[in-house]
Every structure is written in C-alpha cells, then in structure tokens.
Coordinates of C-alpha atoms and ligand atoms in Angstrom, one line a residue:
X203 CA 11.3 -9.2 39.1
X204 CA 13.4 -6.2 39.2
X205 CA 15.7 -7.2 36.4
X206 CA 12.5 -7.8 34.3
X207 CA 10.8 -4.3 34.8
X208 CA 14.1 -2.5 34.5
X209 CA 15.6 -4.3 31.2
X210 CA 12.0 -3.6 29.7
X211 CA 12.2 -0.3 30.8
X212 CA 15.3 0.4 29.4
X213 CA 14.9 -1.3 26.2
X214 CA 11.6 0.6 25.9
X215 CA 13.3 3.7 26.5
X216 CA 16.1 3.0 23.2
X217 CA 13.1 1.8 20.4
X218 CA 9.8 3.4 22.0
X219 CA 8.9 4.5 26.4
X220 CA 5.4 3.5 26.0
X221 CA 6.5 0.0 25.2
X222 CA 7.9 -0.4 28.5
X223 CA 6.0 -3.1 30.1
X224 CA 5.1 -1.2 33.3
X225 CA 3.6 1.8 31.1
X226 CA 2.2 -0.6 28.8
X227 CA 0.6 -2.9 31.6
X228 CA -1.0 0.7 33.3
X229 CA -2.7 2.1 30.0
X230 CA -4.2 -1.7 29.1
X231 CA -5.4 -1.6 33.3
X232 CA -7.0 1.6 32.3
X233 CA -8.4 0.6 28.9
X234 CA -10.0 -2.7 30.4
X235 CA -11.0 -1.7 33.7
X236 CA -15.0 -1.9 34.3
X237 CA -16.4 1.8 34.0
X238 CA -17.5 2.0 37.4
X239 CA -13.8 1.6 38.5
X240 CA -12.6 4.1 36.3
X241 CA -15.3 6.3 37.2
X242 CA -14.2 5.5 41.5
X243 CA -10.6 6.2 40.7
X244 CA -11.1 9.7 39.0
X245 CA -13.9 10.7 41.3
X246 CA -11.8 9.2 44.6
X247 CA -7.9 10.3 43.2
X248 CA -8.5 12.9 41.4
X249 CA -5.8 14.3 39.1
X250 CA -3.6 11.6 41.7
X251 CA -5.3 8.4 40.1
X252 CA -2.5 7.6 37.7
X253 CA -0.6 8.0 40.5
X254 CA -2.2 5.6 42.5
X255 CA -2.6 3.2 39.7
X256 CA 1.3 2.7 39.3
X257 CA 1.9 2.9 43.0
X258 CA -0.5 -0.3 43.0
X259 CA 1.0 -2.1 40.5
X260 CA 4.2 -1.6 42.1
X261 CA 2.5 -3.7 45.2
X262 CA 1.1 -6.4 43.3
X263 CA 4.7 -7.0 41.4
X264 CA 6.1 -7.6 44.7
X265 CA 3.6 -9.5 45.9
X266 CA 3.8 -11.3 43.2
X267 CA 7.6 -11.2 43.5
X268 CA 7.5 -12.6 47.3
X269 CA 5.0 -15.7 45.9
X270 CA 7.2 -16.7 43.2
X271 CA 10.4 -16.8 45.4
X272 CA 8.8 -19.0 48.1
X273 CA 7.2 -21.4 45.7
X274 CA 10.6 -21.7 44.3
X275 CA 12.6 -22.7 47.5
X276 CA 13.5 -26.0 45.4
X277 CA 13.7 -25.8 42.1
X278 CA 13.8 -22.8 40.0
X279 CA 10.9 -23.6 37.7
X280 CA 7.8 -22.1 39.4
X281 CA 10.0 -18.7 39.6
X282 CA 10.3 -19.0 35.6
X283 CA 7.0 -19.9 35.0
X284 CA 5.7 -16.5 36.6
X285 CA 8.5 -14.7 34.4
X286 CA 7.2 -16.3 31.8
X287 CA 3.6 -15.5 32.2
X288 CA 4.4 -11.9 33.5
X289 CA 6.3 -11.4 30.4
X290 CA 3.6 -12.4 28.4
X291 CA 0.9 -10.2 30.2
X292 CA 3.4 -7.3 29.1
X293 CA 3.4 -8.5 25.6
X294 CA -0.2 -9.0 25.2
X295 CA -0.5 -5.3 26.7
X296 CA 2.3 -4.2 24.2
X297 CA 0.1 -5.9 21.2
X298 CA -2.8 -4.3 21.5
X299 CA -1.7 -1.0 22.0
X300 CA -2.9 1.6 19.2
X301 CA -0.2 3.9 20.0
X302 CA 2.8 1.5 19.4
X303 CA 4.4 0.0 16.4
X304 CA 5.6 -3.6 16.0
X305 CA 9.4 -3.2 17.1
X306 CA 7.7 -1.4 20.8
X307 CA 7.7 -5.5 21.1
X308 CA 11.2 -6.0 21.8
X309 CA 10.8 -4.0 25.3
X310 CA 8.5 -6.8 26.9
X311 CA 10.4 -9.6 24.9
X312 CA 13.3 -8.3 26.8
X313 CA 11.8 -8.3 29.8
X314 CA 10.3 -11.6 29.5
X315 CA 13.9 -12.7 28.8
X316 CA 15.6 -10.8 31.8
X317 CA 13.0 -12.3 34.2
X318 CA 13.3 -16.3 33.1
X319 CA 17.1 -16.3 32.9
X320 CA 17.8 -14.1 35.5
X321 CA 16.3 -15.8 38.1
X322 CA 17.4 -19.2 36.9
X323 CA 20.9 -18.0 37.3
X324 CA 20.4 -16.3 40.7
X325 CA 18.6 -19.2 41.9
X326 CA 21.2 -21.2 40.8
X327 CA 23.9 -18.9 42.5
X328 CA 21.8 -19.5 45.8
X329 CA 21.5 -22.7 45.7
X330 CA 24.9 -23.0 45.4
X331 CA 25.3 -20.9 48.6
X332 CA 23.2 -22.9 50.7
X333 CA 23.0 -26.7 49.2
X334 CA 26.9 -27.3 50.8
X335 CA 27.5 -26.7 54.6
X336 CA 30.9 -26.9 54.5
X337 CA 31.5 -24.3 51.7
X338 CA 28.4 -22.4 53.1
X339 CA 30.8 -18.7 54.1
X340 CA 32.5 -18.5 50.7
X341 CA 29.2 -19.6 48.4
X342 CA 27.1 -17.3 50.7
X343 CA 29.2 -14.4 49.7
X344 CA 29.7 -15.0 46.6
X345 CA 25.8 -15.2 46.2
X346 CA 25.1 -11.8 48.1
X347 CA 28.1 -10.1 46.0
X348 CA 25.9 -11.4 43.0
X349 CA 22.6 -10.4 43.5
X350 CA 23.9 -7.2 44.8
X351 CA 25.5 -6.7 41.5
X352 CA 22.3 -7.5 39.7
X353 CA 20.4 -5.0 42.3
X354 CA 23.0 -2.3 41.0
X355 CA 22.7 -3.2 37.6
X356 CA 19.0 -3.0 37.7
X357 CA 19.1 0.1 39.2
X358 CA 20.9 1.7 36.5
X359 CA 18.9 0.1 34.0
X360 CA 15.4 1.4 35.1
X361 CA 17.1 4.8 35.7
X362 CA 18.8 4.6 31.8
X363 CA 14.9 3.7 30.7
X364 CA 13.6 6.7 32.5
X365 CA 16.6 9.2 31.1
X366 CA 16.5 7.4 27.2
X367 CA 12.3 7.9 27.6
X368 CA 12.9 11.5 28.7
X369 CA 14.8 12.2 24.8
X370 CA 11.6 12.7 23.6
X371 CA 11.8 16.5 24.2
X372 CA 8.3 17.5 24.4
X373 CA 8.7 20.6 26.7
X374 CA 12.1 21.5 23.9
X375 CA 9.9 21.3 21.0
X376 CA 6.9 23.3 23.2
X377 CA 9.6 26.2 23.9
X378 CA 10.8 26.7 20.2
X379 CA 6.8 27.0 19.2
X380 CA 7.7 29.9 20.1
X381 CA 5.0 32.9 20.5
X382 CA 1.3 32.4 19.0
X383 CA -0.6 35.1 18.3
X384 CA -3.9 35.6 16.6
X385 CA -4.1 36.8 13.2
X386 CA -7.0 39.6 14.1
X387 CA -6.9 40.9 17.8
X388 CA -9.5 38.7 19.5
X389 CA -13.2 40.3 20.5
X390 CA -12.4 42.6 23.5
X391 CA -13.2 41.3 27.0
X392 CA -16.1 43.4 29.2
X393 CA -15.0 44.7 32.0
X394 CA -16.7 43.1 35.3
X395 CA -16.8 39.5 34.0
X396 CA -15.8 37.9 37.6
X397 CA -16.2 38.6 41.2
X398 CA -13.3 36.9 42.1
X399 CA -13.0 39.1 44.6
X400 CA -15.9 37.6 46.0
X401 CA -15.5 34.0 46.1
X402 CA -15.8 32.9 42.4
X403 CA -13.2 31.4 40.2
X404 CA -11.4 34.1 38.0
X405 CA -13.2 34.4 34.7
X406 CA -10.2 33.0 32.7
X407 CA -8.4 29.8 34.7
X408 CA -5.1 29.9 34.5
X409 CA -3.2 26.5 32.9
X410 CA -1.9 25.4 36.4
X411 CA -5.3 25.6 37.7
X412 CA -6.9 24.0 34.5
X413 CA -9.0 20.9 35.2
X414 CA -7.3 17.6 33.6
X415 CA -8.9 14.3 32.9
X416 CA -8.0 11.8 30.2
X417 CA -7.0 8.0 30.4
X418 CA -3.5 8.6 29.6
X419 CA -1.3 6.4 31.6
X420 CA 2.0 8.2 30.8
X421 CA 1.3 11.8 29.2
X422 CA 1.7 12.0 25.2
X423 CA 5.5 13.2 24.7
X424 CA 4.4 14.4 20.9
X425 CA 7.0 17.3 18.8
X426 CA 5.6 20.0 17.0
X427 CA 7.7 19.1 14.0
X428 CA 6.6 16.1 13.4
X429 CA 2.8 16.4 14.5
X430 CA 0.3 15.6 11.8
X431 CA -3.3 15.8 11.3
X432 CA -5.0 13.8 9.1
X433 CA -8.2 14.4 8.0
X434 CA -9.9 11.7 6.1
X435 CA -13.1 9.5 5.5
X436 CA -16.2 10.6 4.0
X437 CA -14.9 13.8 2.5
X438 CA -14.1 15.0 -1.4
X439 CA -9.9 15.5 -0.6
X440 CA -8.1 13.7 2.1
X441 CA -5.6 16.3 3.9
X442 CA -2.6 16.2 5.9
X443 CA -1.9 19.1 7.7
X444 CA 1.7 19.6 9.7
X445 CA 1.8 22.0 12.7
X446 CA 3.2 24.5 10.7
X447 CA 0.5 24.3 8.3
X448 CA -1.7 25.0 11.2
X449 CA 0.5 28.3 12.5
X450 CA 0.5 29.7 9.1
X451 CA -3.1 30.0 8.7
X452 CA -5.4 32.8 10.1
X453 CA -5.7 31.8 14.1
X454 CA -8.5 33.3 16.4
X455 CA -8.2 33.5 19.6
X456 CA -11.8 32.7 21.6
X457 CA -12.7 32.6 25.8
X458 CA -14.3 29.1 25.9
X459 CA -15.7 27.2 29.0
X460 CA -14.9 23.8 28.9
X461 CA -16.9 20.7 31.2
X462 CA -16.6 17.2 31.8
X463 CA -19.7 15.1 31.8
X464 CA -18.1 13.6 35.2
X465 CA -18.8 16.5 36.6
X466 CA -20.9 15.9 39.9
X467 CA -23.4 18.9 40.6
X468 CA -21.0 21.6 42.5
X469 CA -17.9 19.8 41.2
X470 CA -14.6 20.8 40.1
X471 CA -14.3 19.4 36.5
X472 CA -15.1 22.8 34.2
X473 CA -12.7 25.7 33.4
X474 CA -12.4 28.5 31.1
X475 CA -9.4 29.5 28.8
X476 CA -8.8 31.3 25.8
X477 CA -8.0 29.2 23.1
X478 CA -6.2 29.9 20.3
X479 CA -6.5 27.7 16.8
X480 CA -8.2 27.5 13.8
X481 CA -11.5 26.7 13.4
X482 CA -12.2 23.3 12.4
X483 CA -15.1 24.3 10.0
X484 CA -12.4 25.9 7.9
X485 CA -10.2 23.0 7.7
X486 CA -13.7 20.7 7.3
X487 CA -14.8 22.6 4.1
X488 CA -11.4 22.3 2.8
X489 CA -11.7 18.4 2.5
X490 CA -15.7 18.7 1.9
X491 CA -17.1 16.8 3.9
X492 CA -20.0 14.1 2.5
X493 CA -23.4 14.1 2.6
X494 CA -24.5 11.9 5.0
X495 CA -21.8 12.5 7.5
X496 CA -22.9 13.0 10.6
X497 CA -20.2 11.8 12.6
X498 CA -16.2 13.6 13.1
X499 CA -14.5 11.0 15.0
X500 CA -10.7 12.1 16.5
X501 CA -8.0 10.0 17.1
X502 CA -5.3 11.0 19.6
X503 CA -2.1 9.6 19.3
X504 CA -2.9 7.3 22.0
X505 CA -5.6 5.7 20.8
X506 CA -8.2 7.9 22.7
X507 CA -11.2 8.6 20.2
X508 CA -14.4 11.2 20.4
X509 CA -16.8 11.5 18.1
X510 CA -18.6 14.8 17.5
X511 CA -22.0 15.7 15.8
X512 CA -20.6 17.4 12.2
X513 CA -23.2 19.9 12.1
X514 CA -22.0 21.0 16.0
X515 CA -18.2 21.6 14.0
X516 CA -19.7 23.2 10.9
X517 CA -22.2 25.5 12.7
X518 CA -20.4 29.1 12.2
X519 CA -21.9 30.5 15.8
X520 CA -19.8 28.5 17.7
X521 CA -16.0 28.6 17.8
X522 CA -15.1 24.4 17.4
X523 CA -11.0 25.1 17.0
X524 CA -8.2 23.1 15.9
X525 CA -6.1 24.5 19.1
X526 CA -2.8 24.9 19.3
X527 CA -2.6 28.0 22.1
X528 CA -4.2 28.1 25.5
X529 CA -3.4 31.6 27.5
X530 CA -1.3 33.2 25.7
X531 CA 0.9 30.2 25.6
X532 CA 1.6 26.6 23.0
X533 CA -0.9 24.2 24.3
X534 CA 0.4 22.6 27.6
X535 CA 2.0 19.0 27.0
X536 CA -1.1 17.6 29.2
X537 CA -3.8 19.5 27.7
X538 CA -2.9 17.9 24.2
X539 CA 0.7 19.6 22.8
X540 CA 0.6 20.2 20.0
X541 CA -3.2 20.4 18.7
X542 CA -6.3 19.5 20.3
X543 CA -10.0 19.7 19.9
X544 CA -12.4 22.2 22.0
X545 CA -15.8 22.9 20.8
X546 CA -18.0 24.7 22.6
X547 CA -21.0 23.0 24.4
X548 CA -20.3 18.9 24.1
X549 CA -18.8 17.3 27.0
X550 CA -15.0 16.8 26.6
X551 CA -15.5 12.7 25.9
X552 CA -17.4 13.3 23.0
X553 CA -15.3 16.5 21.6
X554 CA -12.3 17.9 23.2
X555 CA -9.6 15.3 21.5
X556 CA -6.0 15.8 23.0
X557 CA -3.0 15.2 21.3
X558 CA -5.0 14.7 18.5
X559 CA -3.5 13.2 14.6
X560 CA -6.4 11.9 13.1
X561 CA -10.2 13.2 12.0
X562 CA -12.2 11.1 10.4
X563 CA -15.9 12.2 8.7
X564 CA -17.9 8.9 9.3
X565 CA -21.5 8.2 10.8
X566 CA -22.7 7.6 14.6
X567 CA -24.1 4.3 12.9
X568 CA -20.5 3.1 11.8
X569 CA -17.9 4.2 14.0
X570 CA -17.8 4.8 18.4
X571 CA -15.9 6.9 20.5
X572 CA -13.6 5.6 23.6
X573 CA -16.2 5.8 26.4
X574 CA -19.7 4.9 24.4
X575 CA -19.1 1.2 24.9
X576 CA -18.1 1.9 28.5
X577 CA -21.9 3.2 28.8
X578 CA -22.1 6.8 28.1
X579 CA -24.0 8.8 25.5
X580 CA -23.1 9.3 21.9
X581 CA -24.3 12.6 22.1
X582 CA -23.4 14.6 25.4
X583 CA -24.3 18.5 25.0
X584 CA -23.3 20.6 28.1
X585 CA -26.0 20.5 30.7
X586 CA -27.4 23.7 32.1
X587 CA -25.5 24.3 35.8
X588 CA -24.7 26.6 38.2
X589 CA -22.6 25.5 41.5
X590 CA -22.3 28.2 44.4
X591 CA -18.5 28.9 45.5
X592 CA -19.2 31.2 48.3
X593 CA -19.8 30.4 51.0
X594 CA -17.8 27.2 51.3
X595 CA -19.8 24.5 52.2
X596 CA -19.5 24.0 55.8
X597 CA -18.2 27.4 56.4
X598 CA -19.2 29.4 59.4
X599 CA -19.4 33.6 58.8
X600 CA -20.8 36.3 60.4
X601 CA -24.4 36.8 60.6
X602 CA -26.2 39.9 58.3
X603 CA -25.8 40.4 55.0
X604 CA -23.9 37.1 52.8
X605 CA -22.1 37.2 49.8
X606 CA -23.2 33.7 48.1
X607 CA -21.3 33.9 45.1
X608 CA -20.9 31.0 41.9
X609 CA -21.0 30.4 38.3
X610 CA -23.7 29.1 35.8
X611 CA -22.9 27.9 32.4
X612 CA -25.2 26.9 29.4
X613 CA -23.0 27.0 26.7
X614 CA -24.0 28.4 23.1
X615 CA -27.4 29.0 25.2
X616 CA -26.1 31.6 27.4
X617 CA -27.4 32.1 31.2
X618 CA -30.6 34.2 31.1
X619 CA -31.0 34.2 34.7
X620 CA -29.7 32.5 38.1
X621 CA -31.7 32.6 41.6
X622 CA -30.8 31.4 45.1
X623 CA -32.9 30.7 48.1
X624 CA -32.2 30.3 51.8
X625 CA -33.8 27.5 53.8
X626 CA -36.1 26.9 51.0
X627 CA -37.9 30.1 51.4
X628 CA -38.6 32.7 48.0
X629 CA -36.3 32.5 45.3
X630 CA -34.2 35.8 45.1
X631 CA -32.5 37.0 41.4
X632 CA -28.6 37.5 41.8
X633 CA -26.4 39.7 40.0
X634 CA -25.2 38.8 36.6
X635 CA -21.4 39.5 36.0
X636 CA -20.8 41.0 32.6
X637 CA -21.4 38.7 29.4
X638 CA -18.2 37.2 27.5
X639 CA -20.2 35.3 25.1
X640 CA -22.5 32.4 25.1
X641 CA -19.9 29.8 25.2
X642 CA -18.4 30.7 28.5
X643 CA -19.6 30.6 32.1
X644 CA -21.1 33.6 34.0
X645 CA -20.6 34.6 37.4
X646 CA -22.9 35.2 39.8
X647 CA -23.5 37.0 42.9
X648 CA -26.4 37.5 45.6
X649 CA -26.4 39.3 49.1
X650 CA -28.8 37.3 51.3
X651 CA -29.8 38.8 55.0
X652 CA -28.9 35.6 57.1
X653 CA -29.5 35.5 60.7
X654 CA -27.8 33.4 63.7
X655 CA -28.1 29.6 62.9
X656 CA -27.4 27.2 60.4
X657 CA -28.4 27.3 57.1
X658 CA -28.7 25.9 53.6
X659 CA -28.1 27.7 50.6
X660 CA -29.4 27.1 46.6
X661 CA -29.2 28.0 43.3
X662 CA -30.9 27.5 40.1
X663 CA -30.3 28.6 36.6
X664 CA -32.3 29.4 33.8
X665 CA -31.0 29.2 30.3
X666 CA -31.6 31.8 27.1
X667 CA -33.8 28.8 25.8
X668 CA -36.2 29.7 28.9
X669 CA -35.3 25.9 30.8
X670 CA -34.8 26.4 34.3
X671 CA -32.5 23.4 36.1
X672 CA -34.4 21.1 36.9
X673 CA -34.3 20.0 40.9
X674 CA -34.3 16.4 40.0
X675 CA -30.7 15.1 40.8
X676 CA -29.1 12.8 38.3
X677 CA -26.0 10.9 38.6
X678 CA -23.2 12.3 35.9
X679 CA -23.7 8.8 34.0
X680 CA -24.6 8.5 31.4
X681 CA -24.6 12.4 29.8
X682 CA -24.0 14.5 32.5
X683 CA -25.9 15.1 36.4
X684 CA -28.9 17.4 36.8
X685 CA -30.3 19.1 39.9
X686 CA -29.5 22.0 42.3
X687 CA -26.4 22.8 43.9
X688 CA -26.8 23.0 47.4
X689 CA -24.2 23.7 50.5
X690 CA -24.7 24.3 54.3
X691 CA -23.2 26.8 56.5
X692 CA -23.7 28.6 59.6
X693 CA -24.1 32.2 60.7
X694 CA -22.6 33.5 63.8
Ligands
MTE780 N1 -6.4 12.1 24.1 C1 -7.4 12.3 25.0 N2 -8.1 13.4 24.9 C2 -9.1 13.6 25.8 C3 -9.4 12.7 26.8 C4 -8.6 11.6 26.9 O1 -8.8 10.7 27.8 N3 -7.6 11.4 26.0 N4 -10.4 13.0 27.7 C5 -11.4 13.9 27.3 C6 -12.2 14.4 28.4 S1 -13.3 13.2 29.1 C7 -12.2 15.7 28.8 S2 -13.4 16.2 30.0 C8 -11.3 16.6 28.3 C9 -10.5 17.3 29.4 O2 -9.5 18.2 28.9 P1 -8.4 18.8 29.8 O3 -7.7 17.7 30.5 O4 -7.6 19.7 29.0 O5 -9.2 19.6 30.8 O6 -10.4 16.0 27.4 C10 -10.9 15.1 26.5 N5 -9.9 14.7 25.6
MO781 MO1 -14.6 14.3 30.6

C-alpha cells in the first residue's frame, strides 16, 4: 500500500501533484460527498477539515492495507486484486478531474502498477521465508532486508513527490508580483470606524485572520506569469487577459466586507479587507456582454464555479473587482493567487471565485454553479446581520455599566440602525461607529446598566431599506440563516 501511494505520489509530482492519487482521491471525496457532510465537516473542523479528511483516508488505507494482507496469507491474489481496484479508484478520481490533463493519468497508472507487482513480489519473498523450515533463518532475513528496502524506498519516493510538487513556486512567483498599488489613492478612511478597543473585530482583518472556506483539497499552486482569464460566452469579443494585462490597467483599491452563506447567526465566516483590482464591469463592457445574459459564471482553476447575477457586476455603485491585491499585499495563495472575484453583497458561493481563469456570460437557465445542485440558492444576496462580540458568550464581568459591543452588515444597503435588549426588556439604540461605505460592516457599541445575575443579551439590525432582522431563526441552508444573535453572561 505504501509503495502504491508513494510511486503515485512521486510520479504525480514529475508530470502534474494534483494527479497524485491521494490528492486526487481527497478532492473527488469532497466533490461527491452528500451536502450535509460537507456542510458537518466545515461547520465541526473548521479551517482543520481538509486536515481531517487526509488524516482519514490515511486510516482507511491501512485498514484497508491490514484486510488485504490477512486475506492474502495464501496466495497473493486477493492482495492484487485490492491493488487493483484501489488503483482504479485513483484513476477514476484522476479522470474526472477538471483541473487535470490526460498525462496527470500516469501518476495513478503508476501507482496501480507499484501496488499489484509489488506485493506479488514481497509476498513472494515471504513466502519464501516461511514455506521452508529448514532454510527458515536465512529466507527470513533475506525477506526483512527486502521489505525494509522497499520501506526505505518508499519513503524517499513519497518525500521526492512532496519536494518535485513543491516546484511549482507559487509563493516565488507571489514575491516577484512585487508591490501593487492603486492607480488613484483610494477614498480616505473615517476616523472612528472600530471599537476594537472595545471588543469588536478591527475594521479591516488582517490576511492571517481572514476567514477561508473553499473545497480545495490541496491549495491552487497557480504563477502570475502564466495566469489567464478568459472571458467568453455570450459577449461581442472573446478576451484573454494575462496578469500583466491586469496590473497595467487603472486598479482601485475598495474596503469590502465579505460573508459566507454558511455563516450561522453569531458565526465566524465574514471579514473585511481592502481589495485591490479592477473592476469587472470594465473588463465586461470590453467584451459586450449579450442581451439576454443574465448569468457570469467563473471557473477556478480547480474546477470550482459561481455564477453571479450580470446586472449585480455591471451595476456601477458597487465595487465587483477582478482582484489581484488584498492589504496592501498580492492576493494570498489561499484567497485565490493570482486573481479572484469579490463583489459586494452575494454570498461567496455564488460570487467570490478564487484562483479564477475563466468567465463565461451565459443564463441561470443554461449553466449552474458548484453548490446549486448540492441544494443552495442560485441567487444568495448577503442577509442583513449583526452578531454581538462583547461580552463573550458565557463570560462573567462586573456588574454596572456593560460594554456589549458587535458588528452589523447589510451590504450595498448599509446599516441604518442596530438595537440591543437585556432579558428581553425595551430595545435600547447603540452607537454607530463611523461609516466606510455601504459595502462593509459597521461596528456597534451599547453601554447597558446590568445588575448582579445572569443575563441574556440581543441585537437586532435595521437596514437603509427600513427591514429590521427578523427574530425568526433560519438555518444557513439554503441562502443564508436569519434571526437574532443572542449570548448569555453573568454579572458579578
Ligand atoms: N475556487 C474556489 N473559490 C471559492 C470557493 C471555492 O470553494 N473554490 N468558495 C467560495 C466561498 S463559499 C466563499 S464564502 C469564499 C471564501 O473566500 P475566502 O476563503 O477568501 O474567505 O470563496 C468562494 N470562492
Ligand atoms: Mo461560502
């Protein structure tokens, strides 16, 4: 079993390291799984759940491993046959991949070769050891100093894969991108836009602390100088644009807030940067787009797809970019190096393409993004929220006056108003921190007299559009949860 991963691995690593058949095996796992198991392993593992994905194949290999060697106490055919049919899980997996070409085949063909033949011959070697009493020490020996070579060689096979896959010098190509800077300097930001001071998030996340979700397996290893976007479909001129291209034009540089639709209320899955790109509506009236378009659908180079309403990428008072810049920095490798989408007020699943190549100008009618057949909505605009960060939930502080302290976000609506109440007594306004734009979350802050006891705290929003969150909790399936964040804490 080991020979098979490692030769695959290393093969994968010369012609192409997403063929290798343990990569390969993870991101068809992912791509099959039922929703509500990909939904369980984000919302259980967090940013760990790829993590825990490979540590669980690693367990069923050698469970698998253990099976095939005690079926095979005999004769060395059950052994092969589970070679075989491994092999051929790896190649099937290989197939159907979007992101690899024809010759990625050779990795799993490889493997599939490594695991039939090299356990005939070790199985051979130990029979050989054990079938003769009488030459049972020398055989013995010579079977251990085998399959302890084959160990070694494995070994340095699976670590060759990992070194060879590693060539792809993402993180090289990201440091010679060198400095981005937008062409204009970008709107100034008002002073007093956090209270970070005071429990909520700082207004601009930094890239460490920037939420990640996305279904790749192994991260996109993509180079600048060879990116491409394509932009095609129902439009007057097909375009190709290289990154260069896309550094040459005029950049802006916007604050926005970006969410995930599996974002439970009070949950971790939105942050704020300032992205730095071109906006798409720029490079979408270059091609024309159709009449009758309604749909952009992006590719990633991994196969991911989103598909955005065209009029929410053509409207000029929201900033959809092309991004290539996030913080003052080239996009980081796992937020999409070297372009992705963001746009303003749609979920991520329907919008925020990473490592994106491809943009296509279709219809809703023709064409799906990744996770609509997996049950969630075509068209997933950013709910209205607010989540309370202060106190923690569970906390204990001193009785008096409280700091309860959050953010609210309805963005391209902007946050009119946010109100907390204790115990379910009188709604009470909080403070507004200073407006960036509508795009972008607001902060919030409210002093509430608390005496001894335990207590329950709650906000509501209320939009520019007059709606007010609704108290009626929804589950994030399928466009996003609804109700009031709530926590619990006591007063000493
Ligand atoms: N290529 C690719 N892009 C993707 C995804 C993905 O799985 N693959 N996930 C989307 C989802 S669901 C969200 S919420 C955002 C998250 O972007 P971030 O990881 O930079 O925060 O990316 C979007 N873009
Ligand atoms: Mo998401």
């Amino acid at each position: 079993m080991g020979a098979a991963v490692a030769v695959g691995h290393l093969v994968a690593g010369i012609v192409e390291p997403n063929a290798s058949p343990v990569v390969a095996v993870g991101n068809a796992t992912i791509e099959v799984a039922p929703p509500w198991l990909e939904r369980f392993a984000v919302d259980t593992f967090g940013k760990s759940d790829k993590l825990v994905l490979a540590i669980g194949t690693g367990i069923v290999l050698l469970a698998v491993a253990v099976i095939a060697g005690l079926l095979s106490r005999r004769e060395p055919w059950p052994g092969m046959v589970f070679a075989l049919l491994l092999g051929g899980l790896a190649m099937i997996a290989v197939l159907t991949r979007p992101d690899l070409g024809l010759l990625a085949f050779i990795a799993p063909l490889a493997s599939l070769a490594a695991g039939v033949l090299g356990f005939r011959w070790l199985h051979g070697a130990a029979l050989r050891g054990t079938a003769t009493p009488a030459a049972d020490g020398l055989s013995r020996r010579r079977f251990l100093r085998t399959s302890g070579g084959v160990a070694a060689a494995v070994g340095a096979a699976g670590a060759g894969g990992w070194l060879l896959a590693d060539r792809v010098d993402s993180e090289g190509s990201r440091a010679a991108v060198g400095s981005l800077t937008p062409s204009a300097p970008p709107p100034p930001t008002p002073a007093g836009v956090d209270f970070a001071g005071r429990g909520t998030p700082t207004f601009i996340t930094s890239n460490k602390d920037f939420y990640r979700i996305d279904t790749a397996y192994s991260v996109p290893r993509l180079l600048a100088e060879e990116w491409q976007l394509r932009i095609h479909g129902m439009v007057d001129r097909e375009r190709t644009y290289t990154f260069d291209d896309i550094r040459r034009r005029v950049l802006v540089e916007r604050p926005i807030t970006m969410a995930c639709v599996s974002n439970e209320v009070g949950g971790p899955y939105i942050s704020t940067a300032r992205f730095l790109g071109v906006p798409i509506r720029e490079l979408l009236n270059e091609t024309g787009v159709r009449p009758g378009a309604d749909q952009v659908l992006s590719t990633s180079s991994d196969g991911f797809t989103a598909g955005s309403p065209t009029e929410a990428l053509l409207d000029p008072r929201r900033d959809a970019l092309l991004a290539i810049g996030m913080n003052g920095e080239p996009l980081p490798i796992e937020h999409g190096f070297p372009a992705r989408i963001v746009v303003p007020g749609l979920y991520g699943y329907v919008s925020a393409t990473k490592w994106v190549v491809d943009i296509e100008l279709t219809t809703f009618a023709a064409k799906q993004g990744y996770w609509i057949p997996r049950g969630w909505s075509v068209r997933a605009p950013v709910k209205t929220q607010s989540r309370i960060d202060a106190p923690r939930d569970g906390a204990s502080v001193p009785a008096g006056e409280v700091t309860v302290a959050g953010i609210a976000w309805a963005p391209t609506i902007g946050i009119a108003k946010v109100e907390v109440r204790l115990d379910g007594g009188a709604w009470q306004p909080a403070e507004l921190a200073a407006e960036v734009n509508d795009q972008t979350w607001r902060m919030w802050l409210a002093r509430v007299p608390v005496p001894r006891g335990g207590h329950k705290v709650e906000v509501r929003a209320t939009d520019r559009s007059g709606y007010t969150q609704t108290e009626t909790r929804t589950e994030v399936a399928p466009d996003g949860a609804t109700g009031w964040h709530a926590i619990n804490f006591s007063a000493r």
